[in-house]
Tab-separated table of C-alpha atoms in Angstrom:
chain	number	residue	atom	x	y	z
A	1	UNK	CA	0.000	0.000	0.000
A	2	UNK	CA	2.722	2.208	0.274
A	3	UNK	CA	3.241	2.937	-3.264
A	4	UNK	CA	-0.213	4.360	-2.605
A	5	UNK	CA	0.547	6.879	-0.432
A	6	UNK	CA	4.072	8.210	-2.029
A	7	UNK	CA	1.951	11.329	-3.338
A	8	UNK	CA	1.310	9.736	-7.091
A	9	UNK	CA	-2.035	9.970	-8.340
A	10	UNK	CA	-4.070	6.755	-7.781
A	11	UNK	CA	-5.490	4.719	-10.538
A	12	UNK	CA	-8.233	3.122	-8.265
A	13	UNK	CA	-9.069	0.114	-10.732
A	14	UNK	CA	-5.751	-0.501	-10.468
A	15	UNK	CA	-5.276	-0.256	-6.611
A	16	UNK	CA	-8.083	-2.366	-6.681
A	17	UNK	CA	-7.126	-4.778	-9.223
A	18	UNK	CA	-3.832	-5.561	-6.962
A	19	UNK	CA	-5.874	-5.998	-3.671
A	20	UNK	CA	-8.430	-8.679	-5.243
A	21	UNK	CA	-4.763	-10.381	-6.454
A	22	UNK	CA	-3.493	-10.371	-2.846
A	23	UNK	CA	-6.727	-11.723	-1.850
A	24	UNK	CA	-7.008	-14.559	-4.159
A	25	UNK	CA	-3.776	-15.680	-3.713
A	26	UNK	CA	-3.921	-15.518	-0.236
A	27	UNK	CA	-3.460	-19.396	1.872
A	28	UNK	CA	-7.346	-18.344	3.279
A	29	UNK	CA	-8.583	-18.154	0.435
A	30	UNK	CA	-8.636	-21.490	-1.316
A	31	UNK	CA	-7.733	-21.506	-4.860
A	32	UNK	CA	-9.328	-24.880	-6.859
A	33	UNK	CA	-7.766	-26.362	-9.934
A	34	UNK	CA	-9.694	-28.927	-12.137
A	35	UNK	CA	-7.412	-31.596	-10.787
A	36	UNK	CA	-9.106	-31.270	-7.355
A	37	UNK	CA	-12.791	-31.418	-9.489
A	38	UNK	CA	-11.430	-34.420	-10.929
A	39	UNK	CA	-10.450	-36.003	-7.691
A	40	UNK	CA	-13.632	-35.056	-5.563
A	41	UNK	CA	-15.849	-36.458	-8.587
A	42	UNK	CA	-13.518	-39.830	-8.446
A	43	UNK	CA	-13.738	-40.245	-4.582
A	44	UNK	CA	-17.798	-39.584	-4.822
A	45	UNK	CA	-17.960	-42.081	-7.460
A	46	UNK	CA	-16.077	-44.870	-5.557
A	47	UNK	CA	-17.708	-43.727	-2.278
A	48	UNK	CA	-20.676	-45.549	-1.453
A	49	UNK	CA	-21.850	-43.074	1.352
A	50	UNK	CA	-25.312	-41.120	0.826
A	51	UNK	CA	-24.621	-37.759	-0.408
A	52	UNK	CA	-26.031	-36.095	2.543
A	53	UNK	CA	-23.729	-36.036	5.796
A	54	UNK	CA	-26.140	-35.251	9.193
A	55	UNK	CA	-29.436	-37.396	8.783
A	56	UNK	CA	-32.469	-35.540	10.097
A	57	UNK	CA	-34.519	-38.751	10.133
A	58	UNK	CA	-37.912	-39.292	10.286
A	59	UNK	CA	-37.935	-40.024	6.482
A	60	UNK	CA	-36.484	-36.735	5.774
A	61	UNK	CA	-33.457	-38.152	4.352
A	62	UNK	CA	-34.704	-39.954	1.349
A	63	UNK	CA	-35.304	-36.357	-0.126
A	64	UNK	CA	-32.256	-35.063	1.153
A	65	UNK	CA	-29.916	-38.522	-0.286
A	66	UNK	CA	-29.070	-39.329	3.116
A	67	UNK	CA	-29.070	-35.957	5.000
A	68	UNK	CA	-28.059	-32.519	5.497
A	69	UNK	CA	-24.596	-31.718	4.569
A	70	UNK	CA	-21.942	-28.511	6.260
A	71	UNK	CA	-22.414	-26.030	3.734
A	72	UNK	CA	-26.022	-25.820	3.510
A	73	UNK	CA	-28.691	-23.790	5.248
A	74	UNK	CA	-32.284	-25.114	5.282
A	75	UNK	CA	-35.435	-22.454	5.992
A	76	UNK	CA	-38.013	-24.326	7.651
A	77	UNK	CA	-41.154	-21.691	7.584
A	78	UNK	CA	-44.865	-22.049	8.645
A	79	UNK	CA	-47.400	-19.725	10.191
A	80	UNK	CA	-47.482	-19.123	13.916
A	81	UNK	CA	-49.024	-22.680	16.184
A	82	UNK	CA	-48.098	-24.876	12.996
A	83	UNK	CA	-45.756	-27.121	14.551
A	84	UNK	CA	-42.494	-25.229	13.120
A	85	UNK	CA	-40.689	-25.347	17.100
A	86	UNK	CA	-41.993	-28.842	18.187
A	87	UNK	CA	-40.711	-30.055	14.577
A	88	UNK	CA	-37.584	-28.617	15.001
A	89	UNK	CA	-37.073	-29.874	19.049
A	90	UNK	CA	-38.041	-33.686	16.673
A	91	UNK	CA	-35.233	-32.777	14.555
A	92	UNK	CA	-32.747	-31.748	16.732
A	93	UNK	CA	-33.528	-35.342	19.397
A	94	UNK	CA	-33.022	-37.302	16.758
A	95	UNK	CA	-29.482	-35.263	15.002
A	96	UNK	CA	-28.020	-35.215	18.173
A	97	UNK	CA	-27.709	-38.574	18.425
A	98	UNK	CA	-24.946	-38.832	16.257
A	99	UNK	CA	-23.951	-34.872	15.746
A	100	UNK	CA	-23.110	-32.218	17.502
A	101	UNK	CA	-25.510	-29.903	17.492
A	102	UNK	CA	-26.591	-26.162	19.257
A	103	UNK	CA	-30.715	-24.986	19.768
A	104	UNK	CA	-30.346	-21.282	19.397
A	105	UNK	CA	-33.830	-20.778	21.472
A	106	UNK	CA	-34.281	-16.873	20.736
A	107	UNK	CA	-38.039	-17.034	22.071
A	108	UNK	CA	-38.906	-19.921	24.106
A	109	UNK	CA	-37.097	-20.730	27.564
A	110	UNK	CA	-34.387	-23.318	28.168
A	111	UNK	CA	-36.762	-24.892	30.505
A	112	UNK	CA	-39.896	-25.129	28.744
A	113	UNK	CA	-37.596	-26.513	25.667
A	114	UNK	CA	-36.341	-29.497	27.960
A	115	UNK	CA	-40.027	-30.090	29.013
A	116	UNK	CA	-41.390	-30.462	25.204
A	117	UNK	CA	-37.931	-31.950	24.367
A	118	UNK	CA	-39.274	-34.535	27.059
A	119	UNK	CA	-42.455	-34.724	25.988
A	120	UNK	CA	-40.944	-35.628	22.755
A	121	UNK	CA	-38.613	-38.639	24.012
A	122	UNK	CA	-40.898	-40.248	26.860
A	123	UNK	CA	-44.657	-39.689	25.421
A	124	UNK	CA	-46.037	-38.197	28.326
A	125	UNK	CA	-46.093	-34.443	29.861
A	126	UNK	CA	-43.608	-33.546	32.206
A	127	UNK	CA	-46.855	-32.672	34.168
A	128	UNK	CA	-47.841	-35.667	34.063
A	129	UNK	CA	-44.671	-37.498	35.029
A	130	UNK	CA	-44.664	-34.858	37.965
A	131	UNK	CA	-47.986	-35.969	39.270
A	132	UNK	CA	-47.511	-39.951	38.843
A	133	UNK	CA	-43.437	-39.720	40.308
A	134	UNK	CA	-42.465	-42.061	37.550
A	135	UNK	CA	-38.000	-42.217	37.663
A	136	UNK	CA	-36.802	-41.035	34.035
A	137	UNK	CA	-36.899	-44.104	31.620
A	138	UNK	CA	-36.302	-42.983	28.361
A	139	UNK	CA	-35.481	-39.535	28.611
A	140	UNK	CA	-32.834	-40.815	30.859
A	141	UNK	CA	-31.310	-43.164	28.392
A	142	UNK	CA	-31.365	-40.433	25.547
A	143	UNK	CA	-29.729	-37.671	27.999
A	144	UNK	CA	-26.947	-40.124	28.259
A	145	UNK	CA	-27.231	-40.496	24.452
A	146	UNK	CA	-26.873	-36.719	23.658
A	147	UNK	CA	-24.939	-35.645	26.550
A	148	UNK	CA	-21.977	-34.546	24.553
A	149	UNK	CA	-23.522	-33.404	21.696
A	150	UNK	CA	-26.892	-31.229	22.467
A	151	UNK	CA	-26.402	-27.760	23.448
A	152	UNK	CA	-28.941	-25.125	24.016
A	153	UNK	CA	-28.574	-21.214	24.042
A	154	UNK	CA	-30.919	-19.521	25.556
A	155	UNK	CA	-31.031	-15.727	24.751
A	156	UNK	CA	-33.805	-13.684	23.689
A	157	UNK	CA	-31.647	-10.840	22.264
A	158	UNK	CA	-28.950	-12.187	19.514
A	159	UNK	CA	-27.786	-10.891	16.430
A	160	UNK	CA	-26.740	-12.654	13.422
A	161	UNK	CA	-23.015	-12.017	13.999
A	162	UNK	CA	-23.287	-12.591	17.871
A	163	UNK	CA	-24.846	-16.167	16.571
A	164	UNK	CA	-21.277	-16.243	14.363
A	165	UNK	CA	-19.063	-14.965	17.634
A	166	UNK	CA	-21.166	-18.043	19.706
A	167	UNK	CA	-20.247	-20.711	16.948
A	168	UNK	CA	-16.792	-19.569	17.144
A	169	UNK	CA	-16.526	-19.577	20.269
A	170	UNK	CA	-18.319	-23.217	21.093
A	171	UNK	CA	-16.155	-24.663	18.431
A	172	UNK	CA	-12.816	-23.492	20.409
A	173	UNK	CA	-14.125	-24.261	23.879
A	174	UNK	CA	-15.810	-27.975	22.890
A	175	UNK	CA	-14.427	-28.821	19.331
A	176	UNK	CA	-15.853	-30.137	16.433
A	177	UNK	CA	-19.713	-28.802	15.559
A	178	UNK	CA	-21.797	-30.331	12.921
A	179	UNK	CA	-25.055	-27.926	13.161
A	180	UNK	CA	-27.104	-25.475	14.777
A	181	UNK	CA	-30.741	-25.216	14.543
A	182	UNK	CA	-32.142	-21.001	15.028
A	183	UNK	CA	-35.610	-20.412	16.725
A	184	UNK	CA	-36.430	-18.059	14.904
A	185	UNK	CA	-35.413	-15.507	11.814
A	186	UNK	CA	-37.951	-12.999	11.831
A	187	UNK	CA	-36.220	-11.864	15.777
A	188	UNK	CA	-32.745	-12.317	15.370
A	189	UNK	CA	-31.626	-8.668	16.316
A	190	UNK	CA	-31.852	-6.242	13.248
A	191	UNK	CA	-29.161	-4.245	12.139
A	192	UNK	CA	-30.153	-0.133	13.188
A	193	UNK	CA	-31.163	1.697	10.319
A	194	UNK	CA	-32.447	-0.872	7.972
A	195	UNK	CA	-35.800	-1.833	6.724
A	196	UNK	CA	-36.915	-5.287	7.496
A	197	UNK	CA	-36.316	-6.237	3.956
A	198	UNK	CA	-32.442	-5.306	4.192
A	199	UNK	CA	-31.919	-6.642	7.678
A	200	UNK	CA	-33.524	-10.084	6.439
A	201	UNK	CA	-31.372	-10.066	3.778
A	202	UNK	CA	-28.273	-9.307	5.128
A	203	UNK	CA	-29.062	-12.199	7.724
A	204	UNK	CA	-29.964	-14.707	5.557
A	205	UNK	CA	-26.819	-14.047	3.552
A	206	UNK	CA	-24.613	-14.392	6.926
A	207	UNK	CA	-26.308	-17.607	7.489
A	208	UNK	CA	-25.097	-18.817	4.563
A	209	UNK	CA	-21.116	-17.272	4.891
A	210	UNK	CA	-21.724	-19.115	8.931
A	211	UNK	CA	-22.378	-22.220	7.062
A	212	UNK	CA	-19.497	-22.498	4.728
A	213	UNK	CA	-17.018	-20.654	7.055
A	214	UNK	CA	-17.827	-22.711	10.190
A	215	UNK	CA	-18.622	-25.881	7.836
A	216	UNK	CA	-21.741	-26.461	9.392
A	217	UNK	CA	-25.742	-27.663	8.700
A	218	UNK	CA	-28.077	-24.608	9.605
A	219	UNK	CA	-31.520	-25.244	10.038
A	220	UNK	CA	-33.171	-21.563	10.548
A	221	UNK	CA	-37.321	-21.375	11.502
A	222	UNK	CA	-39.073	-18.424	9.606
A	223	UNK	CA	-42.348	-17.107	9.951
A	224	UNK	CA	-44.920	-16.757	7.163
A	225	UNK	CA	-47.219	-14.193	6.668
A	226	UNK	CA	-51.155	-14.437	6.792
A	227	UNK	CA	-52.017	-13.393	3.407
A	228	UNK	CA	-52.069	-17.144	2.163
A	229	UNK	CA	-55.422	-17.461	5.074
A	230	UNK	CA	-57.222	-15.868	2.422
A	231	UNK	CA	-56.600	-18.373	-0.345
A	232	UNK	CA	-58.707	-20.715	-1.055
A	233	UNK	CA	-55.547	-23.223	-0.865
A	234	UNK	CA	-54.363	-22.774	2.247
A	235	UNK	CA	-50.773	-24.634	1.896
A	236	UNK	CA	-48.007	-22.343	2.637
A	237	UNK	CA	-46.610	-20.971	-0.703
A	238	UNK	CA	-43.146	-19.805	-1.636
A	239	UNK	CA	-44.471	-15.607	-2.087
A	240	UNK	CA	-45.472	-16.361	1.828
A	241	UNK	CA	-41.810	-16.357	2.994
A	242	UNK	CA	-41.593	-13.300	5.648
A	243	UNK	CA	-39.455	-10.012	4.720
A	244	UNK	CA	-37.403	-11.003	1.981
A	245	UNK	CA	-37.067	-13.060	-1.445
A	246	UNK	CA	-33.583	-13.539	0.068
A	247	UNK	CA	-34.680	-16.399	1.801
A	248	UNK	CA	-35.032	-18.046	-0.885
A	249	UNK	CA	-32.014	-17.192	-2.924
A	250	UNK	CA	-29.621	-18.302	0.145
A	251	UNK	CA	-31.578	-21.780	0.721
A	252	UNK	CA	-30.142	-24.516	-0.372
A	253	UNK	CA	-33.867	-25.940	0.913
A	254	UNK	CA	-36.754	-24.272	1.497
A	255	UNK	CA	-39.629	-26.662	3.993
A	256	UNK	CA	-42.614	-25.470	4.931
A	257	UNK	CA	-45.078	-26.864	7.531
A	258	UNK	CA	-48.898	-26.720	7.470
A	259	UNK	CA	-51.491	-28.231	9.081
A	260	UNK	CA	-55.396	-27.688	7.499
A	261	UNK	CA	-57.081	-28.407	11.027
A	262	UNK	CA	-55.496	-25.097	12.387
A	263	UNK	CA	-57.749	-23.084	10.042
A	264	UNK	CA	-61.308	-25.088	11.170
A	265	UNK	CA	-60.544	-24.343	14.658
A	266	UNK	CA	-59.581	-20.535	13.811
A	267	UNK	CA	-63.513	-20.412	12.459
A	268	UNK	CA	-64.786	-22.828	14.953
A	269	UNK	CA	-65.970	-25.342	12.322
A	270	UNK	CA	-65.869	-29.249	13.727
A	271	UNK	CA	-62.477	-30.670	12.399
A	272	UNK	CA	-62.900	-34.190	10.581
A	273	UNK	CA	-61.390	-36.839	11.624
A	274	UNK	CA	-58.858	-37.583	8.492
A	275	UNK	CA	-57.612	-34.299	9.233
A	276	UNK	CA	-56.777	-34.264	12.568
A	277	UNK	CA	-53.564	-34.155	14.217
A	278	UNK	CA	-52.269	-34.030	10.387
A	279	UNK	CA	-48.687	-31.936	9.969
A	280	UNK	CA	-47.686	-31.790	6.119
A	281	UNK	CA	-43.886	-31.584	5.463
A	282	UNK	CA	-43.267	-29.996	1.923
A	283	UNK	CA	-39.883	-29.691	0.457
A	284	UNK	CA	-40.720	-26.836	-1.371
A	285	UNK	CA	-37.432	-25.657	-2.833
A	286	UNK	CA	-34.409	-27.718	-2.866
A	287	UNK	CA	-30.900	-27.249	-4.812
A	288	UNK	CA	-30.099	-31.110	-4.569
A	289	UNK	CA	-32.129	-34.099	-4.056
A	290	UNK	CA	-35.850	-33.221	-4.968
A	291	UNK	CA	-39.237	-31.663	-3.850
A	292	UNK	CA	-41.059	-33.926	-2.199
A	293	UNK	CA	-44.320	-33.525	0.705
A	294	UNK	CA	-44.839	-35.707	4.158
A	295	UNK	CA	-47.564	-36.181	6.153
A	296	UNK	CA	-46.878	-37.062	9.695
A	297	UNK	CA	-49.013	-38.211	12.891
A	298	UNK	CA	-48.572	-35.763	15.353
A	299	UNK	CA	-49.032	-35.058	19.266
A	300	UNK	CA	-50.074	-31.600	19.479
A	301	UNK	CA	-50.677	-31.383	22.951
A	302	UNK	CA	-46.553	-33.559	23.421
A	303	UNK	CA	-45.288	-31.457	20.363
A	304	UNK	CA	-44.266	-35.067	18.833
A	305	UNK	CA	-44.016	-36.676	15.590
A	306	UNK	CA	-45.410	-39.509	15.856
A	307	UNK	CA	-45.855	-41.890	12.103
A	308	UNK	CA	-45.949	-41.254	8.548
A	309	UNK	CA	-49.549	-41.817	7.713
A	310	UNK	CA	-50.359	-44.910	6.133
A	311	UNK	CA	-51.801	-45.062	2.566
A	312	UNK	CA	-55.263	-45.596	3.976
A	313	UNK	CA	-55.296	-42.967	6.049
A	314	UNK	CA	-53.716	-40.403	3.220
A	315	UNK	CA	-56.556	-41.456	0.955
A	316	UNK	CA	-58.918	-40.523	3.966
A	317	UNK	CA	-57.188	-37.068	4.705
A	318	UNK	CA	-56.449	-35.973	0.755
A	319	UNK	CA	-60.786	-36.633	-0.164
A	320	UNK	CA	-61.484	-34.305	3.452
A	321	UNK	CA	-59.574	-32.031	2.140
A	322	UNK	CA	-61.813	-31.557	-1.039
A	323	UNK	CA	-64.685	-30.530	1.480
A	324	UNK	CA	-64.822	-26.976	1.719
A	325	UNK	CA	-63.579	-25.493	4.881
C-alpha cells in the first residue's frame, strides 16, 4: 500500500485490481484447480456413502440422499401454532444422536424446551410425570445419548453475527460442531437503520457465509405471513416467505409446515377426523435431491411426531380435504 501513499495519483481500478490479487492468492482463500474437481468427482464415485452427511430422520433423508450436509442452510417456515418449534425440538432429538448440534432458542425458555424436548422422548407431559413420580426411563437413556452433543442457548436478544461470535466460540471451547438449529429468523436482532427487507437479507446471507465458514448444517425457523389465510388453498406458498425473497435465494432448501385443522378451529368449524392431528412436510425448494411432501401423525398437545400416515389414512385425509372449509 505504500506505493499508494508516495503522493502519485491513484489509478483506483488498479489499486483495486492488486488488492483482489493479494486476496485470491492468499493461503485463506482457497484456490481450486480442475485436478481437485477431478479427484472429488472420483472419490464420490467410488464412495458408497449417501450424499447427505447429518441425517435428520424421520424419512427426511430420502429427499435429502441421506441428509443434510456442512455447507447448507435449510429455511423451515410455517405460520405461527403450525408445529415449526416442536418439529424442530423432533429434529434436533433425533441429530443429536450422532452430531453435535446447538438450539439457538431466541423465544422460548431453556426450561420449557427441555419439558417439550421430554415430551418428545418419553410420550407423556412432564406434568404428568410430575404428578404420577415415575423415575426417568427414556429420557434418561437419551440424555446419556446426547450428553456430549446437544447444546442449548438460551437468549432472547442475539444478532446474526453474535450467533457467528457463539459458533466460534463453542467450536474453540468444545471442538468439532456439525449444526445449529435457530428459533427463529424474523427476531434475530436487526441491524439499526435498515428496513426489514435489508436486515432479512443481510441475515440470511450471513447464514449462509456461517455455514461455509464454520462448515456447518443450519436449520433456521421463519415465519410466514397471513395473506395465504385468504386463499382458497391454504398450503403455505413460496411468495409467503416473511421479509425477503432472500430467503429463498440463500436456501439450499426451502420446507414449509402446514397443518389444514389449524384453520377449522380458527372459524370454529368441527375438524374431521382424516384431518386431525395431520402436519404436512413440503420440500418446497431444494438445490439437490428433490421436492417432495410428508404427512406425519402428530401429538399436538406432546409437540411429537409420531408416524408417517399410512396409505389408507392419506386417501382418507387428501378426499377431506376436497370438502370446503
Amino acid at each position: 500500500l505504500a506505493e499508494y501513499h508516495s503522493g502519485e495519483v491513484i489509478d483506483n481500478a488498479k489499486f483495486v485490481m492488486d488488492l483482489s490479487n493479494n486476496l485470491i492468492t492468499s493461503e485463506d482463500v482457497p484456490v481450486l484447480t480442475n485436478n481437485d474437481a477431478l479427484s472429488y468427482l472420483i472419490e464420490q464415485l467410488n464412495n458408497n456413502e449417501p450424499l447427505g452427511e447429518i441425517s435428520l430422520g424421520h424419512g427426511l433423508d430420502e429427499t435429502l440422499q441421506g441428509g443434510g450436509n456442512r455447507g447448507e442452510v435449510m429455511f423451515l417456515a410455517g405460520k405461527a401454532k403450525m408445529f415449526k418449534t416442536s418439529l424442530a425440538i423432533n429434529l434436533f432429538n433425533h441429530m443429536t444422536i450422532k452430531n453435535k448440534g446447538i438450539f439457538f432458542s431466541l423465544e422460548m425458555s431453556a426450561k420449557e424446551l427441555w419439558k417439550k424436548q421430554y415430551g418428545v422422548v418419553e410420550g407423556e407431559t412432564f406434568e404428568h410425570h410430575k404428578k404420577t413420580c415415575k423415575a426417568f426411563d427414556k429420557y434418561g437413556d437419551f440424555i446419556q445419548l446426547t450428553k456430549n452433543n446437544a447444546f442449548i442457548i438460551d437468549y432472547p436478544n442475539l444478532s446474526i453475527f453474535t450467533i457467528h461470535k457463539l459458533v466460534k466460540m463453542h467450536r474453540l471451547k468444545h471442538g468439532n460442531l456439525d449444526f445449529i438449529i435457530i428459533d427463529h429468523l424474523n427476531i434475530i436482532q436487526k441491524s439499526k437503520g435498515k428496513m426489514e427487507y435489508e436486515a432479512i437479507t443481510e441475515i440470511t446471507r450471513q447464514l449462509k457465509i456461517i455455514a461455509k465458514e464454520e462448515d456447518i448444517f443450519i436449520i433456521c425457523l421463519s415465519q410466514l405471513n397471513r395473506n395465504g389465510a385468504d386463499r382458497k388453498e391454504k398450503r403455505p406458498q413460496l411468495s409467503d416467505l416473511r421479509g425477503s425473497g432472500s430467503i429463498e435465494q440463500d436456501a439450499d432448501f426451502v420446507v414449509t409446515v402446514h397443518r389444514e385443522e389449524w384453520y377449522y378451529s380458527e372459524i370454529g368449524k368441527a375438524t374431521p377426523e382424516a384431518i386431525k392431528n395431520v402436519l404436512e412436510v413440503n420440500f418446497a425448494a431444494a438445490r439437490r435431491g428433490q421436492q417432495n411432501l410428508y404427512h406425519y401423525r402428530v401429538n399436538l398437545p406432546l409437540g411429537k411426531i409420531m408416524h408417517s400416515l399410512s396409505d389408507w389414512d392419506l386417501i382418507a385425509y387428501n378426499n377431506a380435504l376436497k370438502e370446503p372449509v
